[in-house]
Tab-separated table of C-alpha atoms in Angstrom:
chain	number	residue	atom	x	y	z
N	1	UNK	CA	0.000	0.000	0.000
N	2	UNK	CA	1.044	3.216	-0.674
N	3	UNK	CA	2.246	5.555	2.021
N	4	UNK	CA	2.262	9.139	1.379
N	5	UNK	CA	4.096	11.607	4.047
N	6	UNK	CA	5.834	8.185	5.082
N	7	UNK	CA	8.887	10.444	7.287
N	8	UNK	CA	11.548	8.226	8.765
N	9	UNK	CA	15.212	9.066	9.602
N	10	UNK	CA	16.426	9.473	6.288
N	11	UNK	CA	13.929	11.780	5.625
N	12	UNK	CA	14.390	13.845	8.368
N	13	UNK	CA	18.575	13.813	7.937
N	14	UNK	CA	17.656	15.542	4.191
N	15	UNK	CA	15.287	17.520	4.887
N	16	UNK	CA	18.013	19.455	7.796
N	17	UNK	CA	21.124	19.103	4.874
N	18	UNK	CA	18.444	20.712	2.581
N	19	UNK	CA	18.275	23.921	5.196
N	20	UNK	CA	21.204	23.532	7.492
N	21	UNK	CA	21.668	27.531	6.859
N	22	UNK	CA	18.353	28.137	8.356
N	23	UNK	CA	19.398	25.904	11.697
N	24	UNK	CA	22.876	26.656	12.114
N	25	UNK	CA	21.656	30.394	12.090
N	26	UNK	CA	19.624	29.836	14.658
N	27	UNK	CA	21.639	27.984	16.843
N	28	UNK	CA	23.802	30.781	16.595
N	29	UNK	CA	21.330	33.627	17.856
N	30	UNK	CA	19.324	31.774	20.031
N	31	UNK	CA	22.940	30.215	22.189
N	32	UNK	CA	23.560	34.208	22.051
N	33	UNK	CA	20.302	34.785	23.347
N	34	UNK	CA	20.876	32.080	26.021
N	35	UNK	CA	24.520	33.548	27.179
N	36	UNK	CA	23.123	36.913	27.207
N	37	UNK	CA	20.292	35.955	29.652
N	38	UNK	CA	22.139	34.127	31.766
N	39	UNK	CA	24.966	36.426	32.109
N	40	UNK	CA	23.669	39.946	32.162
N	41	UNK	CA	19.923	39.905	33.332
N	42	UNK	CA	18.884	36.753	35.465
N	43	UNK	CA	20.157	36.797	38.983
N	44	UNK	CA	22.852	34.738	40.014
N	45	UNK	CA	22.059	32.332	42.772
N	46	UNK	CA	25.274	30.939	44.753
N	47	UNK	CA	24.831	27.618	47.089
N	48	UNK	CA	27.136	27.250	50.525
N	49	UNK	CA	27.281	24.016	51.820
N	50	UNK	CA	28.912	23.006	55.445
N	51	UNK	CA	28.761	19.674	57.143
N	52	UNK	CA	28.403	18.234	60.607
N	53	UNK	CA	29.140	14.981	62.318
N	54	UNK	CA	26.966	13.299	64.402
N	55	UNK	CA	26.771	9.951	66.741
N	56	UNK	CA	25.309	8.944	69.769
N	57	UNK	CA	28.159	9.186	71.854
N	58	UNK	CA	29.928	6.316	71.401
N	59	UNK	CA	32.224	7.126	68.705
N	60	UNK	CA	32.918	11.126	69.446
N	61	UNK	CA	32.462	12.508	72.647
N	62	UNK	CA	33.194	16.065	74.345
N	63	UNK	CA	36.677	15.564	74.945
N	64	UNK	CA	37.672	13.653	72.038
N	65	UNK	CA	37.142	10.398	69.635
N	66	UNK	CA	36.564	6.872	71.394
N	67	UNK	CA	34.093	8.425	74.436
N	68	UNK	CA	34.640	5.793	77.392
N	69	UNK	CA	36.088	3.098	75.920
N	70	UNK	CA	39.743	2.277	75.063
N	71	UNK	CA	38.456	0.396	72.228
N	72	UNK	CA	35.396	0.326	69.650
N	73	UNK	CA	33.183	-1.720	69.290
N	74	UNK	CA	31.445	-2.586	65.672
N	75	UNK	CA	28.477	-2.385	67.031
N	76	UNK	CA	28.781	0.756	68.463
N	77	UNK	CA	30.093	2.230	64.808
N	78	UNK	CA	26.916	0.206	63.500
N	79	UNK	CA	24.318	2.394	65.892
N	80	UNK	CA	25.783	5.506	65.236
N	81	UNK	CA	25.824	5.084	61.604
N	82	UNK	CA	21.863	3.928	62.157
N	83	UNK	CA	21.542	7.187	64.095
N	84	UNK	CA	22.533	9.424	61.777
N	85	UNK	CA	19.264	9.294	59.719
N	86	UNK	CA	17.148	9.941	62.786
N	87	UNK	CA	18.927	13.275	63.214
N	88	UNK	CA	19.043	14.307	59.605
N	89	UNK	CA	14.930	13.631	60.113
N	90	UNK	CA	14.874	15.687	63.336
N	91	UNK	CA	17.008	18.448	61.334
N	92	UNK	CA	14.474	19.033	58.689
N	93	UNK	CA	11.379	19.843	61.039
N	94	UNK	CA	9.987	23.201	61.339
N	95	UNK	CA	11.662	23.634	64.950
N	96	UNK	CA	14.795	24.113	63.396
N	97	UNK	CA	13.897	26.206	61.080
N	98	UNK	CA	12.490	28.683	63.665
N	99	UNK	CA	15.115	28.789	65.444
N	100	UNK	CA	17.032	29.478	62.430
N	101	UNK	CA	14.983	32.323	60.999
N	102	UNK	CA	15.452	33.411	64.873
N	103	UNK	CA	19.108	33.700	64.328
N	104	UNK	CA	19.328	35.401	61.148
N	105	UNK	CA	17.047	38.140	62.841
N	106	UNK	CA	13.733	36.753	61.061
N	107	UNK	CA	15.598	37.873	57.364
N	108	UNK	CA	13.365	34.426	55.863
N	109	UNK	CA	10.710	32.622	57.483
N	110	UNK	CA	10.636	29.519	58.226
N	111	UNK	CA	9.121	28.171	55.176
N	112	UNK	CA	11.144	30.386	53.295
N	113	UNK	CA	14.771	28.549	54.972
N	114	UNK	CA	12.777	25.019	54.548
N	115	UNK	CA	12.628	25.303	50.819
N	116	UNK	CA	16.270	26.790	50.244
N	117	UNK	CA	18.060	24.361	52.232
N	118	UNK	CA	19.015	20.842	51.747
N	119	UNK	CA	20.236	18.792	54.145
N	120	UNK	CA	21.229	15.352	53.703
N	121	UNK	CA	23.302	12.260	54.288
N	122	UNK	CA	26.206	12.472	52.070
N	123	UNK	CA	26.099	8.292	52.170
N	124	UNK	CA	24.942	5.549	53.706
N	125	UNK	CA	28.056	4.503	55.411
N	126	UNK	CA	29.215	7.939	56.527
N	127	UNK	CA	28.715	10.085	59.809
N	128	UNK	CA	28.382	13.103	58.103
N	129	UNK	CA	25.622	14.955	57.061
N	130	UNK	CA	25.719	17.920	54.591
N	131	UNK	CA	24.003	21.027	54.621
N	132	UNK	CA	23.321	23.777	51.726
N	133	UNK	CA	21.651	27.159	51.269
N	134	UNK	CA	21.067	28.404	48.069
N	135	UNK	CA	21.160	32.646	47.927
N	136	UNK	CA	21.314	35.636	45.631
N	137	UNK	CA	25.085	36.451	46.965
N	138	UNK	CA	27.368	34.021	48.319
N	139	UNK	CA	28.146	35.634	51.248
N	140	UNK	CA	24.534	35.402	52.264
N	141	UNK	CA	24.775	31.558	51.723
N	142	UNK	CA	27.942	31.143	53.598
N	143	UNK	CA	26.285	33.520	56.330
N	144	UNK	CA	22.752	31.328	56.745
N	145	UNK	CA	24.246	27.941	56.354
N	146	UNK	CA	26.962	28.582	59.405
N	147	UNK	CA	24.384	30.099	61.551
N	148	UNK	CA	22.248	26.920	61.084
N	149	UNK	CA	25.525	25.600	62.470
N	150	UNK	CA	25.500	27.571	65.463
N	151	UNK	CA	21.163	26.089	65.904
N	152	UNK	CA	21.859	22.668	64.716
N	153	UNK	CA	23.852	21.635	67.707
N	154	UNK	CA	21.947	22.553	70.697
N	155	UNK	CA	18.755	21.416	68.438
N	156	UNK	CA	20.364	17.620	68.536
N	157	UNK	CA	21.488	17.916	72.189
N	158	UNK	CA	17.488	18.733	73.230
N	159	UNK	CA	16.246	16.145	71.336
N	160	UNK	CA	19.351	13.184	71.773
N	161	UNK	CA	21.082	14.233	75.355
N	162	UNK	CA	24.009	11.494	74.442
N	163	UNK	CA	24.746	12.756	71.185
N	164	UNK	CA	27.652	14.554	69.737
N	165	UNK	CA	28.043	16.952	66.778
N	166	UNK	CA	31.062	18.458	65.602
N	167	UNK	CA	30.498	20.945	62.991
N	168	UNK	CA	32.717	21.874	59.702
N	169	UNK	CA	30.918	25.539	58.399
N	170	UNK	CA	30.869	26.563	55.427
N	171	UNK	CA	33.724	29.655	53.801
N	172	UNK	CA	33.061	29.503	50.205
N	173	UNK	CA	30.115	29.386	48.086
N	174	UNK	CA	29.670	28.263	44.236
N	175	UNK	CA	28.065	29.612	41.303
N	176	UNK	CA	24.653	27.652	40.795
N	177	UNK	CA	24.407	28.500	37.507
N	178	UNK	CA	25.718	25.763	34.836
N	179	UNK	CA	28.964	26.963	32.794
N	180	UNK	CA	28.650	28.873	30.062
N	181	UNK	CA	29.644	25.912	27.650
N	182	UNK	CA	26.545	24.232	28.638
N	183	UNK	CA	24.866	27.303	28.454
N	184	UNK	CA	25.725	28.285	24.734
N	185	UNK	CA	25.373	24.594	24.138
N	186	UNK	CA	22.139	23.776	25.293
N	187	UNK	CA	20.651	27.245	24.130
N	188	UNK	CA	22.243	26.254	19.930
N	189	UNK	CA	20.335	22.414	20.338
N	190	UNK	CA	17.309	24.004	21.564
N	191	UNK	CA	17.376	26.629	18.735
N	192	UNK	CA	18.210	24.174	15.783
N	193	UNK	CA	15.683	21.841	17.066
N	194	UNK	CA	12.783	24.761	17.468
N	195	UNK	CA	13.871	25.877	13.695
N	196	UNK	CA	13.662	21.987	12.231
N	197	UNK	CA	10.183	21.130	13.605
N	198	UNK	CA	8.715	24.554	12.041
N	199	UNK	CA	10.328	23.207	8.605
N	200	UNK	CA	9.096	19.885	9.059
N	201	UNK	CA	5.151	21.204	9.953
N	202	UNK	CA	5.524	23.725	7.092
N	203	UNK	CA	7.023	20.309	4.961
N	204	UNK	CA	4.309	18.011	6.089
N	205	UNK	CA	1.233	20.624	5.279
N	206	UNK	CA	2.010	21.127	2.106
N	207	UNK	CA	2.666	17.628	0.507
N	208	UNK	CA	2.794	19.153	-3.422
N	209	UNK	CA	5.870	16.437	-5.768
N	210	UNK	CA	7.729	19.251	-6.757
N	211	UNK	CA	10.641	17.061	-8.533
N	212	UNK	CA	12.126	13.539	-8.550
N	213	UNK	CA	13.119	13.622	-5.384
N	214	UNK	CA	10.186	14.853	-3.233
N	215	UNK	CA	8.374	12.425	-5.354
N	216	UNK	CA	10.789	9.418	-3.820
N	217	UNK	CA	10.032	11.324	-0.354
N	218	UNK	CA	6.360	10.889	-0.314
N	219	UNK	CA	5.688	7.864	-2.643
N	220	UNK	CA	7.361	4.772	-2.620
N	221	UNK	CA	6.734	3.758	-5.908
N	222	UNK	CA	9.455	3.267	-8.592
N	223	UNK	CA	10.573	6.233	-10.352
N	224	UNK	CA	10.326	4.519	-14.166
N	225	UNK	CA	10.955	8.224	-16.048
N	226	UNK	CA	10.976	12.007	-15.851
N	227	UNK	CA	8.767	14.429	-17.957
N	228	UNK	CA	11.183	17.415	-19.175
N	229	UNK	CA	9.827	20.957	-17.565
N	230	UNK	CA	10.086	21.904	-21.374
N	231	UNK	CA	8.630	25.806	-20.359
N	232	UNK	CA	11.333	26.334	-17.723
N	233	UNK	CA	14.232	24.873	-20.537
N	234	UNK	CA	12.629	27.239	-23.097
N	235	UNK	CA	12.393	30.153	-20.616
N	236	UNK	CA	16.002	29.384	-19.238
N	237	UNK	CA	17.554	29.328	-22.990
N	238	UNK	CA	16.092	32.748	-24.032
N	239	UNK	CA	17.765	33.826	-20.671
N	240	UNK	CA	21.151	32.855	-21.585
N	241	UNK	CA	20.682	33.909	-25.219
N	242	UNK	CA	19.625	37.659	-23.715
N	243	UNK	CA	23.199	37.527	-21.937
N	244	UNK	CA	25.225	36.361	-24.672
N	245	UNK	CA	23.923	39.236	-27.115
């Protein structure tokens, strides 16, 4: 049976050779576009991460590593590493985060620290337990994640009396933004590919056999001859006679 606008691969790889102008063009403008965006008018957000270290006692105490004994015991390493996601639990309610937002001088709410910080285990077989802020200037972030160092502490001694915390606060903060390689990358792709399906709709709409070729694009049936345009020849030779004279 025959299968008109039948458009597989092939098809599609001409039909972008046929107008690789149009789509390199607007790769070009629209990864522009993308770099300029990024770079001169959205605002920057920079993320601060610090980390603490918690057990329950056994493993780190006040004075020191090893608590009150001269010699661990696995299953001591075992509970603390067990304990670890009760206190990243306990870190995330809302009493923290008051406490926080008391801190900072009630800058953010509470919801409003909730939902730009991230805490979390950095693995499963690890004591320590990241935390990140995410902030229009990266002193800000450095500033809010090491006072939630100076609430998470006391917030795990109320709650676990046994436990110990030892905190490593943030100095530095990164760019959250993705480099501008990905940037101008992903903003060309996105461009071509916006460009290609317009050409392909136009394309598919308007299904007319303009030569030998679009014929083979929409019909599969064997091409057995061609009919000479003998109007465009004529019109094309009176053209060239014109010039020679």
């Amino acid at each position: 049976e025959t299968q008109v606008n039948n458009y597989n691969l092939l098809f599609m790889l001409k039909l972008a050779a046929k107008h690789w102008k149009a789509l390199v063009l607007s790769a070009v403008i629209t990864a522009a576009l993308a770099f300029s965006y990024f770079n001169f008018i959205a605002t920057p957000m920079y993320s601060a991460t610090g980390s603490i270290v918690v057990t329950n006692g056994t493993i780190i105490s006040d004075s020191g590593y090893i608590s009150d004994k001269d010699k661990l015991e696995n299953s001591d390493i075992v509970a603390s590493l067990n304990f670890v996601d009760t206190v990243v639990d306990m870190l995330k309610t809302p009493k923290v985060y008051k406490k926080l937002s008391e801190e900072i001088g009630g800058k953010y709410d509470f919801a409003t620290l909730k939902a730009k910080t991230t805490v979390e285990r950095r693995s499963d077989t690890t004591l320590f337990v990241d935390v990140s802020f995410t902030a229009s200037s990266p002193k800000e972030a450095v500033g809010i994640v090491n006072s939630y160092f100076k609430v998470a502490p006391k917030c795990i001694s109320e709650s676990f009396p046994n436990a110990t915390s030892t905190v490593m606060p943030a100095d530095s903060a990164r760019s959250m933004y993705p480099s501008n390689f990905i940037i101008i990358l992903f903003g060309g792709i996105l461009g071509a590919v916006i460009v290609f399906i317009i050409i392909f709709l136009v394309y598919s709409s308007n299904p007319v056999v303009r030569d030998e070729e679009s014929f083979r694009e929409h019909l599969s049936i064997e091409v057995i001859g061609t009919v000479p345009d003998f109007a465009a020849s004529k019109n094309a030779e009176k053209r060239m006679n014109k010039h020679r004279l």
